[in-house]
Short mmCIF file of C-alpha atoms in Angstrom, two decimals:
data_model
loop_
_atom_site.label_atom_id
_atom_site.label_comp_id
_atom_site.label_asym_id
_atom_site.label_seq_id
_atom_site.Cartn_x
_atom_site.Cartn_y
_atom_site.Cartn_z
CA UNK A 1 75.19 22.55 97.26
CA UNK A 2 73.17 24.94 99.01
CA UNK A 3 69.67 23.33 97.07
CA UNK A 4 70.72 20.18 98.96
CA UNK A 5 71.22 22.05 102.07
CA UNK A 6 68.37 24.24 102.57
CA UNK A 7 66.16 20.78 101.52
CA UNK A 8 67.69 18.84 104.77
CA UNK A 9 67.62 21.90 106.93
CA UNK A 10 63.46 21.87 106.29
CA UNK A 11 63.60 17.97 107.14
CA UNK A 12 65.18 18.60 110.28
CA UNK A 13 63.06 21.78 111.01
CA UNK A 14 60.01 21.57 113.21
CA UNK A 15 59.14 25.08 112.88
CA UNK A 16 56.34 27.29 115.66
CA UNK A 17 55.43 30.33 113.74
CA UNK A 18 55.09 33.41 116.23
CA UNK A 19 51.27 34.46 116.83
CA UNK A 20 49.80 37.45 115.36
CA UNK A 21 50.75 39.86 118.44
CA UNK A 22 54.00 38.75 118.53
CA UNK A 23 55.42 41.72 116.37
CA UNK A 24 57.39 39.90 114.16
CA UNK A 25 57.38 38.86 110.15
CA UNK A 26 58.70 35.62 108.84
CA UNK A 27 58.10 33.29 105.94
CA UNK A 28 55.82 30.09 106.60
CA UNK A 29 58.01 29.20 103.31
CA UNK A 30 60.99 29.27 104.41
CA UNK A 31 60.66 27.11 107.05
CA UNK A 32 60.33 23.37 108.06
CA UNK A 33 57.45 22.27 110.00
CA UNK A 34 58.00 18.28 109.68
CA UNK A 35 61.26 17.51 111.59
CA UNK A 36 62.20 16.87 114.82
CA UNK A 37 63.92 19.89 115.86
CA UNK A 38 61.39 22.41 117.16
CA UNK A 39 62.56 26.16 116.22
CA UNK A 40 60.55 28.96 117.16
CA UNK A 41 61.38 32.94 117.42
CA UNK A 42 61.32 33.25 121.15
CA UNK A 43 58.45 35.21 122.49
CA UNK A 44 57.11 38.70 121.73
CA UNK A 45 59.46 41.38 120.48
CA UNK A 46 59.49 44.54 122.29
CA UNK A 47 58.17 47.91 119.83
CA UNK A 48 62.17 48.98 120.47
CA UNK A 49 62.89 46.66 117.67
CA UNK A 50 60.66 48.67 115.16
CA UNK A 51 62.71 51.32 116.05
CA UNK A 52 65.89 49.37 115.31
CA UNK A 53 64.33 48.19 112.08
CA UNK A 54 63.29 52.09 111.08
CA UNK A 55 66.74 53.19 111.66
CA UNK A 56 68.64 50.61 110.11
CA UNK A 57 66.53 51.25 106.89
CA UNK A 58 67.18 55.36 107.49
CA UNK A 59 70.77 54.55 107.59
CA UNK A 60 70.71 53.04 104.11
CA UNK A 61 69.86 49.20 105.18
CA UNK A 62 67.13 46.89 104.07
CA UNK A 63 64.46 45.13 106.26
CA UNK A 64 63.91 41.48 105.60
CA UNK A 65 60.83 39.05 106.42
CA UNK A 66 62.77 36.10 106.55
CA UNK A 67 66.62 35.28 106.48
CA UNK A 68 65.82 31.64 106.11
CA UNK A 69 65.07 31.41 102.45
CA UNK A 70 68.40 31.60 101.39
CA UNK A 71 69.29 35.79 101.04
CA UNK A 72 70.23 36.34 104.59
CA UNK A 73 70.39 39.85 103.29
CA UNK A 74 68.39 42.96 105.62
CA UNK A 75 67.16 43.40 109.19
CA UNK A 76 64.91 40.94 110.52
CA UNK A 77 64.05 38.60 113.91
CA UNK A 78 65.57 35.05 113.51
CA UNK A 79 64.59 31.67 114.74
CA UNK A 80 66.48 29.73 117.77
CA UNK A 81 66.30 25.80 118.27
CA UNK A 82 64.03 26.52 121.17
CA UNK A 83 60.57 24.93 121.72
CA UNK A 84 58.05 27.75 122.98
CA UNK A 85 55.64 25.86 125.09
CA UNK A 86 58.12 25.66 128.41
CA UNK A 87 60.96 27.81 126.63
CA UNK A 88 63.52 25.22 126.32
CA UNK A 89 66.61 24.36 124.44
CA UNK A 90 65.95 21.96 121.22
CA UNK A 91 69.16 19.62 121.29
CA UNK A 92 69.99 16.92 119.22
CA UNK A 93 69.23 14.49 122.24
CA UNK A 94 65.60 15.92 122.81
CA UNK A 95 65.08 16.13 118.95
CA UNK A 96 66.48 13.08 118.09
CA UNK A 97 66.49 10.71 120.33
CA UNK A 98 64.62 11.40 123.62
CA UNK A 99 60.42 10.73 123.50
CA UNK A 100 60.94 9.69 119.99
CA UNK A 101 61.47 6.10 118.31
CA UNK A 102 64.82 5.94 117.28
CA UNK A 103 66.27 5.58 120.88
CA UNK A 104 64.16 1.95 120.56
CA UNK A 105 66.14 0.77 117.57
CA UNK A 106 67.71 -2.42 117.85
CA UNK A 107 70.86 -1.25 116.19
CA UNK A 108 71.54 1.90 118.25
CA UNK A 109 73.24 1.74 120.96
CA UNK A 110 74.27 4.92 122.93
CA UNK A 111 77.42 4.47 125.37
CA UNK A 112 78.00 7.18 127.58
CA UNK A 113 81.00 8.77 129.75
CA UNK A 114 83.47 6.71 126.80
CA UNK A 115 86.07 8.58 125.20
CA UNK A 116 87.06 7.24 121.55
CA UNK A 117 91.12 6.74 121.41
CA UNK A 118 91.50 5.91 117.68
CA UNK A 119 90.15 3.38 114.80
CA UNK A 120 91.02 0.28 114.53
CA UNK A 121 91.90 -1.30 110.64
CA UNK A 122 91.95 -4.62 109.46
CA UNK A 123 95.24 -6.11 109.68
CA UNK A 124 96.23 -5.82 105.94
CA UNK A 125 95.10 -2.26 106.34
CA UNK A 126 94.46 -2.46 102.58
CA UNK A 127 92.29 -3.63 100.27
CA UNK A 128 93.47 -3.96 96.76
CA UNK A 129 92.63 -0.06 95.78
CA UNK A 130 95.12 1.12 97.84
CA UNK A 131 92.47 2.51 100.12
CA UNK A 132 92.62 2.08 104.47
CA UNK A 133 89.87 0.18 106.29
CA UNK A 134 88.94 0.40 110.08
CA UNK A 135 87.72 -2.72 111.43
CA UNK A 136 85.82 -0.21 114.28
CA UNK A 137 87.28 2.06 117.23
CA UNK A 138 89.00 1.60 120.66
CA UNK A 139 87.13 3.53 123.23
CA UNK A 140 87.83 3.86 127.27
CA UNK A 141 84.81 3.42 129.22
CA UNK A 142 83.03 4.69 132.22
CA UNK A 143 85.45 2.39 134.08
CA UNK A 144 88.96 3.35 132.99
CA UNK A 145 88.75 0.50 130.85
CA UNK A 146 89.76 -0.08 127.32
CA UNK A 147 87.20 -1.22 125.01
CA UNK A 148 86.66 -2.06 120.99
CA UNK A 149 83.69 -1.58 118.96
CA UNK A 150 83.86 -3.48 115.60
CA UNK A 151 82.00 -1.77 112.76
CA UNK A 152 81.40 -2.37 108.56
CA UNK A 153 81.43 1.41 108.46
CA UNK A 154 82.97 4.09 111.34
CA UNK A 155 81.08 7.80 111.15
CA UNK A 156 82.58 9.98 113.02
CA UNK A 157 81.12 13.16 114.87
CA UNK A 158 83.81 14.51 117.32
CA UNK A 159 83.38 18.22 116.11
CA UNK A 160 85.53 20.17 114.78
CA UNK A 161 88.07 20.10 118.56
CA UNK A 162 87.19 16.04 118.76
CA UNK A 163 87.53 14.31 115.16
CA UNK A 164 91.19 15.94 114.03
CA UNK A 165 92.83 14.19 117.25
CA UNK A 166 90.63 10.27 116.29
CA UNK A 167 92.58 10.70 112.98
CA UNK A 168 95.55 11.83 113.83
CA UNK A 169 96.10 8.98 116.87
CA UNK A 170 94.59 6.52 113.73
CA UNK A 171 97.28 7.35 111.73
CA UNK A 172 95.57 9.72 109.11
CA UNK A 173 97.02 13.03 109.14
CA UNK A 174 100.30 14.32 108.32
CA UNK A 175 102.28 11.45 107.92
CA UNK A 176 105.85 13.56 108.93
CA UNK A 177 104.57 15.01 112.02
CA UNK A 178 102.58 11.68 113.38
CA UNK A 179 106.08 9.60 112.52
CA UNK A 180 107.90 12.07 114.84
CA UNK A 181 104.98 11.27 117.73
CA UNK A 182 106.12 7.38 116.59
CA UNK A 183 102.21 7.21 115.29
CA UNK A 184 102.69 4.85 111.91
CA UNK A 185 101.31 6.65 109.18
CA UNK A 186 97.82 4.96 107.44
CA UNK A 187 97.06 7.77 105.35
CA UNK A 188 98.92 10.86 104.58
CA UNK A 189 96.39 13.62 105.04
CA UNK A 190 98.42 16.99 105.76
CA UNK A 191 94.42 18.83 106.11
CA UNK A 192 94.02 16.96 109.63
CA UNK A 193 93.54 19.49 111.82
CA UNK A 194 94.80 23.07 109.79
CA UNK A 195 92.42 25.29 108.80
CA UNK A 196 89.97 25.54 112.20
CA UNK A 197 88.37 28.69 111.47
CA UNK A 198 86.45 31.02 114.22
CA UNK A 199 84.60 34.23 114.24
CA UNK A 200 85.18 37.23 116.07
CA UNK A 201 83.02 39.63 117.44
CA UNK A 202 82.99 42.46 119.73
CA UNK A 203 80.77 44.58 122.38
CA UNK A 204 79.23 47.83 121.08
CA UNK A 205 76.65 48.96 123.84
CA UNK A 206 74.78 52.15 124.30
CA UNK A 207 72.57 53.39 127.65
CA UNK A 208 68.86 54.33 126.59
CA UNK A 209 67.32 57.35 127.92
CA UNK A 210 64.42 54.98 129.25
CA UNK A 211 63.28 51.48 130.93
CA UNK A 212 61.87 49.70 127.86
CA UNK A 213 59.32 46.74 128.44
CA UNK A 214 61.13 43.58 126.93
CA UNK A 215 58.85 40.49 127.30
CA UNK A 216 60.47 37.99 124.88
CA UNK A 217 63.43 37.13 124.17
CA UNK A 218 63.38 37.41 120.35
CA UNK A 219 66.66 38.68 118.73
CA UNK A 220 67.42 40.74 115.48
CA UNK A 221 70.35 40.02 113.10
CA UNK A 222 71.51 42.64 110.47
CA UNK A 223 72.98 41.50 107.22
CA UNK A 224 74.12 43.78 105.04
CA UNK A 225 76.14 43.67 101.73
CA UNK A 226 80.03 44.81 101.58
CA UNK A 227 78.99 47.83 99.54
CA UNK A 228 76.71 49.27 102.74
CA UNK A 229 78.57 47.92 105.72
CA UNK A 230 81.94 49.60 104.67
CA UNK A 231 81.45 52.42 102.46
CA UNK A 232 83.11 52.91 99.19
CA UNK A 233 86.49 54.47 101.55
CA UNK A 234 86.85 51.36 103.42
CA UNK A 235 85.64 48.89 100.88
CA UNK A 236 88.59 50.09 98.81
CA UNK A 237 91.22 49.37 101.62
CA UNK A 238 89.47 45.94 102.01
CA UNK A 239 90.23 45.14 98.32
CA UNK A 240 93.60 46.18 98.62
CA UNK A 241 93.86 43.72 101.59
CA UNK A 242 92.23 41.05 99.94
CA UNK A 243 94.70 40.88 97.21
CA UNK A 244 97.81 39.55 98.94
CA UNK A 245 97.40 35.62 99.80
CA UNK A 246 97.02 35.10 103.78
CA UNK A 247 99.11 32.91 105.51
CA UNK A 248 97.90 29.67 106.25
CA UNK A 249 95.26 29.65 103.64
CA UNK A 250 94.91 27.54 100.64
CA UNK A 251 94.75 29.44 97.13
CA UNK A 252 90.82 27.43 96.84
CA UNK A 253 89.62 29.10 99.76
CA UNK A 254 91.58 32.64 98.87
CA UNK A 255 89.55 32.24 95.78
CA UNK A 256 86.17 31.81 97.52
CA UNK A 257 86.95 34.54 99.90
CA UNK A 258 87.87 36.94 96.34
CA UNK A 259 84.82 35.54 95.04
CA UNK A 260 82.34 36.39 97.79
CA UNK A 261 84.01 40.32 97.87
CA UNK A 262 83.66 40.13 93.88
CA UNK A 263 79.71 39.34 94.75
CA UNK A 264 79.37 41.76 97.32
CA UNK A 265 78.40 39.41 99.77
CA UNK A 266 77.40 39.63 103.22
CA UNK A 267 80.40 40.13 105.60
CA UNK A 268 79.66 41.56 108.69
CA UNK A 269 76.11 40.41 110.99
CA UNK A 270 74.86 42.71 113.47
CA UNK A 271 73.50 40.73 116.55
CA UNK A 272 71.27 42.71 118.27
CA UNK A 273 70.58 42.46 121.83
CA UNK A 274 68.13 44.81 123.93
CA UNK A 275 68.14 44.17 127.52
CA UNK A 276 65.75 46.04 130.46
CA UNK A 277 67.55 45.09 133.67
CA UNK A 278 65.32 45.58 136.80
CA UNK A 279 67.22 48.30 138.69
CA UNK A 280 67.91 51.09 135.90
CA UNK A 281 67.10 52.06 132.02
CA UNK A 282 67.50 49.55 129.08
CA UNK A 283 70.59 49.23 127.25
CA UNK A 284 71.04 48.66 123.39
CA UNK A 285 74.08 46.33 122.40
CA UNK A 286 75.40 45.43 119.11
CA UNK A 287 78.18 42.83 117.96
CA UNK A 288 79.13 42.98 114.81
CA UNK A 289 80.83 40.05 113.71
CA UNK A 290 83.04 38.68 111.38
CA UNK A 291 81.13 36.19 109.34
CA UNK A 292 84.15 35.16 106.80
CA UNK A 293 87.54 35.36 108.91
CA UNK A 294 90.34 34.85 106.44
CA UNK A 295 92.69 34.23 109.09
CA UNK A 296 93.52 30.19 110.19
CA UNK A 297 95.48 28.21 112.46
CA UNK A 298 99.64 27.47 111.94
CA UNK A 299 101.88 24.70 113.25
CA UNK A 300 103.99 27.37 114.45
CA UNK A 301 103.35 29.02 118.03
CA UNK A 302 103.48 33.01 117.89
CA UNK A 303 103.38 35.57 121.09
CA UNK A 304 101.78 38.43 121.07
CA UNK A 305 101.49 40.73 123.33
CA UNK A 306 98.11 41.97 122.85
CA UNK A 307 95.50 41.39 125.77
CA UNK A 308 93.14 39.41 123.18
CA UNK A 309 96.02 37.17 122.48
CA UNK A 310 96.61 36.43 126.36
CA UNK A 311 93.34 35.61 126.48
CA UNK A 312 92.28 33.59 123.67
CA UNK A 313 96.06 32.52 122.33
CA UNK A 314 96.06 31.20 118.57
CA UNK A 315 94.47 28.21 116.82
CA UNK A 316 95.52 25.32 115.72
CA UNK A 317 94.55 21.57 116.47
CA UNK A 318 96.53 18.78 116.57
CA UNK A 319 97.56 16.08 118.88
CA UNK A 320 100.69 16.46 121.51
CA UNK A 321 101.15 12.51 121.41
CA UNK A 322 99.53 8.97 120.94
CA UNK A 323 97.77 9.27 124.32
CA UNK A 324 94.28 8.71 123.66
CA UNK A 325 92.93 10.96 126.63
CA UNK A 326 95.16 13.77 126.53
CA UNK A 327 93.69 16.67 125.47
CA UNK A 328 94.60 18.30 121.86
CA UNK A 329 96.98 21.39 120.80
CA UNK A 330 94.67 24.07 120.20
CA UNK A 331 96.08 27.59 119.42
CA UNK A 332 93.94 30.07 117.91
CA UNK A 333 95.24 32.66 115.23
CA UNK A 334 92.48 35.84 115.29
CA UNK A 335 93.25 38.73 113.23
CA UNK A 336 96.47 36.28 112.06
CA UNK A 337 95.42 38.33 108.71
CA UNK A 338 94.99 42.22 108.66
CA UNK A 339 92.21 42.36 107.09
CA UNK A 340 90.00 40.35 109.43
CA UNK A 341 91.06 42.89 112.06
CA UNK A 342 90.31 45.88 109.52
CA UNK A 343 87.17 44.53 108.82
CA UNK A 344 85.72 44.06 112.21
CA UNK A 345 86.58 47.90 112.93
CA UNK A 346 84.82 48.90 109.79
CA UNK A 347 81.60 46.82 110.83
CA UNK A 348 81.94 49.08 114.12
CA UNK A 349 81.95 52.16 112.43
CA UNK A 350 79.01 50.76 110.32
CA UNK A 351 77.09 49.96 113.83
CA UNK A 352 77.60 53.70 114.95
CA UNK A 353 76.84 55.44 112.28
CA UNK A 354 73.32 53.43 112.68
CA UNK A 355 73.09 54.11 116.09
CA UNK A 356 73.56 57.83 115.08
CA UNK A 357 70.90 57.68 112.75
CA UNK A 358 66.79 58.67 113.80
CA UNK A 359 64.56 57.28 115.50
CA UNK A 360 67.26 54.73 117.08
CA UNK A 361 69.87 57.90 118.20
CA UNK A 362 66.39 59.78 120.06
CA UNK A 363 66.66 56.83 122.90
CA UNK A 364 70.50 57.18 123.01
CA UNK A 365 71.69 58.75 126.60
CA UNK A 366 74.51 61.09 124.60
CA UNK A 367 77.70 58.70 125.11
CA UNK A 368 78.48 55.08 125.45
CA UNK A 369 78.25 52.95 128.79
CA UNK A 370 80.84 53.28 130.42
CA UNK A 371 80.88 49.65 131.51
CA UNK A 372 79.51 46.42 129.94
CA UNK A 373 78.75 43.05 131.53
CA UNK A 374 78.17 40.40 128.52
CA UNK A 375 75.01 38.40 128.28
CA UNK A 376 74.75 34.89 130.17
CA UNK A 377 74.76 32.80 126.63
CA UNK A 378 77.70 34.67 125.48
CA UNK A 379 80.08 34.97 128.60
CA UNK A 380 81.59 31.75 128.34
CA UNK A 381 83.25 33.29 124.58
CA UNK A 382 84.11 36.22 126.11
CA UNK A 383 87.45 38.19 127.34
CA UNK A 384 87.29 39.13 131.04
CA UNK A 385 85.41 42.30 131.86
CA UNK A 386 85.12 44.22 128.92
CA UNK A 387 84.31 47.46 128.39
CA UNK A 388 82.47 49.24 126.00
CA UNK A 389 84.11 51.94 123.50
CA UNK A 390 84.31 55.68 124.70
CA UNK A 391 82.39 57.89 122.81
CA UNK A 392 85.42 58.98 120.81
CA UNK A 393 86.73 55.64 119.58
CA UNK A 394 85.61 56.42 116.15
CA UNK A 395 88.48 55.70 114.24
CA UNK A 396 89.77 52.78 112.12
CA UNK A 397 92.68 52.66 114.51
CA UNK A 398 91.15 53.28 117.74
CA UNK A 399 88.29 50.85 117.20
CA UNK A 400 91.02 48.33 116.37
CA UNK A 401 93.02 48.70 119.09
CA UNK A 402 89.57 48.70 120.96
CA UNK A 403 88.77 44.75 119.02
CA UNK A 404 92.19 43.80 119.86
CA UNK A 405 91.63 44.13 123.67
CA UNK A 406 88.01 43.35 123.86
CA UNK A 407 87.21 41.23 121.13
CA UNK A 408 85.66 38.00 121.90
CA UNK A 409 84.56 34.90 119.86
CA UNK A 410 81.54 33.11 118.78
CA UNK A 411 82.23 28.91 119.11
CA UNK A 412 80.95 28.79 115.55
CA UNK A 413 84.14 26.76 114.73
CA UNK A 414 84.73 24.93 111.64
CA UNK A 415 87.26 23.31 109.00
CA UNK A 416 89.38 20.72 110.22
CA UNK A 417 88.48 18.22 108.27
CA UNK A 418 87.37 20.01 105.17
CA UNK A 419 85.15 18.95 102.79
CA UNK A 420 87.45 19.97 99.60
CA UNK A 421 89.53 18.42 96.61
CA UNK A 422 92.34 16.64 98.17
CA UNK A 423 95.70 18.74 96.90
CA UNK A 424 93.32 21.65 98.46
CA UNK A 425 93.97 19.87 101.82
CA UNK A 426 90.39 18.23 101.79
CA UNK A 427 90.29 15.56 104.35
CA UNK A 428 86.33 14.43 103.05
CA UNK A 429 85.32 14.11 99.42
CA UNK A 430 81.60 15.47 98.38
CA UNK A 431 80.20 11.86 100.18
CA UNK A 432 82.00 13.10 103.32
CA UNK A 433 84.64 9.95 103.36
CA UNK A 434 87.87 10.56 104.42
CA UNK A 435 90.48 10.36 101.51
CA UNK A 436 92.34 7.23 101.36
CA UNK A 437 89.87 5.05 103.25
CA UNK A 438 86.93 2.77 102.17
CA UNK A 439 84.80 3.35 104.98
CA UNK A 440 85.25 5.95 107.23
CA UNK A 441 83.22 9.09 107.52
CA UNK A 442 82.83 12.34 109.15
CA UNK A 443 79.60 14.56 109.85
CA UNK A 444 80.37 17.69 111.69
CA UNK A 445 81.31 21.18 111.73
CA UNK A 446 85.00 20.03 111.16
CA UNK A 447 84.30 19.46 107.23
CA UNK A 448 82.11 22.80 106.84
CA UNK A 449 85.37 24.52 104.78
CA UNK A 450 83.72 28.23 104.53
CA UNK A 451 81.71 29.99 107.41
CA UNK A 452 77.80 30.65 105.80
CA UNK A 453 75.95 33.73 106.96
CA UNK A 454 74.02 31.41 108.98
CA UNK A 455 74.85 30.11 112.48
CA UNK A 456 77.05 27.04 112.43
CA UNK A 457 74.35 25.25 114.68
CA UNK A 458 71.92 25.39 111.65
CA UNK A 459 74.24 24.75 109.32
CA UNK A 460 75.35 21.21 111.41
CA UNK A 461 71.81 20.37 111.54
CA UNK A 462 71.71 20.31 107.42
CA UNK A 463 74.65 18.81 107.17
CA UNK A 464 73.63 15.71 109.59
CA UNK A 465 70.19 15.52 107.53
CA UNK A 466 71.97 15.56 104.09
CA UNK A 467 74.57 12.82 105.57
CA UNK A 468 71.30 10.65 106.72
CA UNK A 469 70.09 10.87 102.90
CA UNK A 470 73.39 10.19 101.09
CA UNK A 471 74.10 7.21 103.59
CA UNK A 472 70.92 5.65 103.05
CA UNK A 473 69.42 6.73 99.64
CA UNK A 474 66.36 7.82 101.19
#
């Protein structure tokens, strides 16, 4: 529950509260300062984001001091796994394993360049409960070579793209479709690999009528309940969506998607980017994004037309046969449900009408860019070349034929290997062991079965800390 959660995520956090000149609020709180992942906001924000802040609040928005306590709702700066001495990237390696004492244990051992083919069970495959257990895994090495690891206990952490296929080529999955790939069923699991889950997001950039100093790199997220992102007008098309049953999700997770609407919860984040190139005035970008996509991933491969469809496809992961290094089915299925689609162009027209608003629309040029390059961290999610929205894509329809051909996603990917009740297609129970087995395990994004308002990195993070207490009772 989220008590458990927010507990790990402060014994992970090693957390480097910004100076006193660094123009930004937090919550010493909130925060972690014990763990081995170093957080820290970035650098100095620029005075532009007061301005952001001021307008967002003009515009009928809240300003927050911290998102990290556990109401993500309001504008306010948020933390990145960065460490601000030399400005670089807090991983799990550096945090967990590099300069510190764990890569000295005797029972760790870290094999690298392997790929992990499938487990391995004991040759009964049973033990008198009826439930599966792996004897350890078969891995291919450096070399080409094939390789076995035995184990009392296999975790695994493929991610949400890695673990599906391990199961699948193990026999846990669907037991119909592995018997057609002749892969003998262990455990019939029809969860394995349904339900991946992304969120979309989409360019909104506007040309500033000056060069702006920007010394940090410090960035501003805007959360905002249902009630102020969409307006009673859209909010009631929204509910109207919302009551018809989306294909390819369970009734459980319609429920908690209902239930989050009934609470008014946060469905759209604003990620807000200011940017000063060299060679010409700032520029002001905002993605809104989809925090709560109701749309998910089908066995069945669909063709659309649609530019954003070209690009990105559909989702879905599963295996294309036994073959241990061949690379999985994955088809992604964005705005599979209408109102994921309506959504995102309601967040839009949430974004300009705060753009519109004083002091934010006194540093906007008059019209939109005309052409927008994406950030360097963000490219790699990205559609080719996008461009920006003319100044009269206003609309509910035009700004969703706009998403459609520009929209891009965020790699916060979750769900296929949910953490839910079995006949909900749960693959994990609440100790994160896979249904059907004795002792096999999975700690990743793949079990996470709802997106939270926070990024999935975080969330990860918590969920690896809470694993390391339930494994060891300490």
């Amino acid at each position: 529950n989220f008590n458990s959660l927010i507990a790990a995520a402060k014994k992970g956090e090693q957390f480097y509260a910004p100076g006193a000149s660094d123009n930004i609020d937090f919550v010493l709180g909130d925060h972690g300062t014990t763990g081995h992942l170093p957080t820290s906001y970035g650098g100095v924000a620029p005075d532009f984001h007061d301005t952001v802040i001021e307008g967002v609040v003009n515009a009928g928005g809240v300003k927050s001091m911290d998102q990290a306590g556990g109401d993500v709702t309001g504008i306010a700066h948020v933390t990145n796994a960065r460490l601000p001495s030399n400005n670089t990237r807090s991983t799990s390696a550096t945090g967990y394993c590099k300069d510190f004492p764990f890569s000295q244990r005797p029972n760790l051992q870290v094999t690298l360049h392997s790929t992990v083919t499938k487990l391995l069970w004991t040759s009964s495959s049973r033990v008198s409960s009826g439930q599966a257990v792996a004897s350890g895994v078969e891995y291919v090495d450096a070399n080409g070579a094939t390789q076995t690891a035995n184990a009392t206990n296999v975790i695994l952490s493929g991610g949400t793209w890695g673990t599906p296929p391990i199961l699948e080529r193990s026999g846990i999955g669907n037991a119909t479709f592995l018997e057609s790939l002749g892969i003998q069923s262990v455990v019939d699991l029809p969860g394995v690999g349904e339900n991946l889950n992304e969120q979309t997001l989409v360019a909104m950039q506007w040309q500033l009528n000056s060069s702006l100093p920007c010394p940090g790199s410090p960035f501003l997220l805007n959360v905002e309940p249902l009630e102020t992102t969409f307006g009673a007008g859209n909010l009631a098309e929204v509910e109207s969506l919302l009551n018809a049953q989306p294909e390819g999700l369970s009734t459980a997770l319609w429920d908690m998607h209902k239930r989050l609407y009934e609470k008014s919860a946060p469905w759209i984040e604003g990620y807000i980017y200011l940017a000063s190139p060299a060679d010409g005035p700032s520029t002001l970008t905002w993605y809104p994004v989809n925090l709560h996509p109701l749309s998910r991933g089908s066995v069945v491969s669909i063709v659309i037309s649609t530019p954003l469809y070209r690009v990105l496809r559909c989702l879905l992961q599963h295996i294309k046969s036994s073959d241990g290094l061949e690379y999985p089915k994955i088809i992604y299925n964005f705005f599979q449900n209408p109102v994921d689609l309506y959504i995102m162009a309601a967040g839009a027209q949430r974004v300009q009408q705060i753009v519109s608003t004083p002091p934010i629309s006194d540093y906007i040029v008059g019209k939109l860019c005309g052409a927008f390059r994406w950030p360097a961290f963000l490219i790699a999610y990205s559609p080719v070349a996008p461009v920006a929205p003319a100044a009269g894509v206003t609309s509910i329809e035009d700004l969703s034929e706009y998403i459609k051909e520009q929209a891009g996603y965020t790699n916060h990917i979750i769900g296929t290997a949910l953490l839910a009740p079995r006949e909900d297609g749960g693959v994990v129970d609440p100790n994160l062991k896979v249904y059907g087995t004795k002792n096999v395990f999975v700690v990743d994004a793949s079990v996470i079965p709802l997106q939270p308002s926070a990024h999935t990195q975080a969330t990860v993070y918590a969920l690896a800390e809470r694993a390391a207490t339930l494994f060891t009772g300490n």
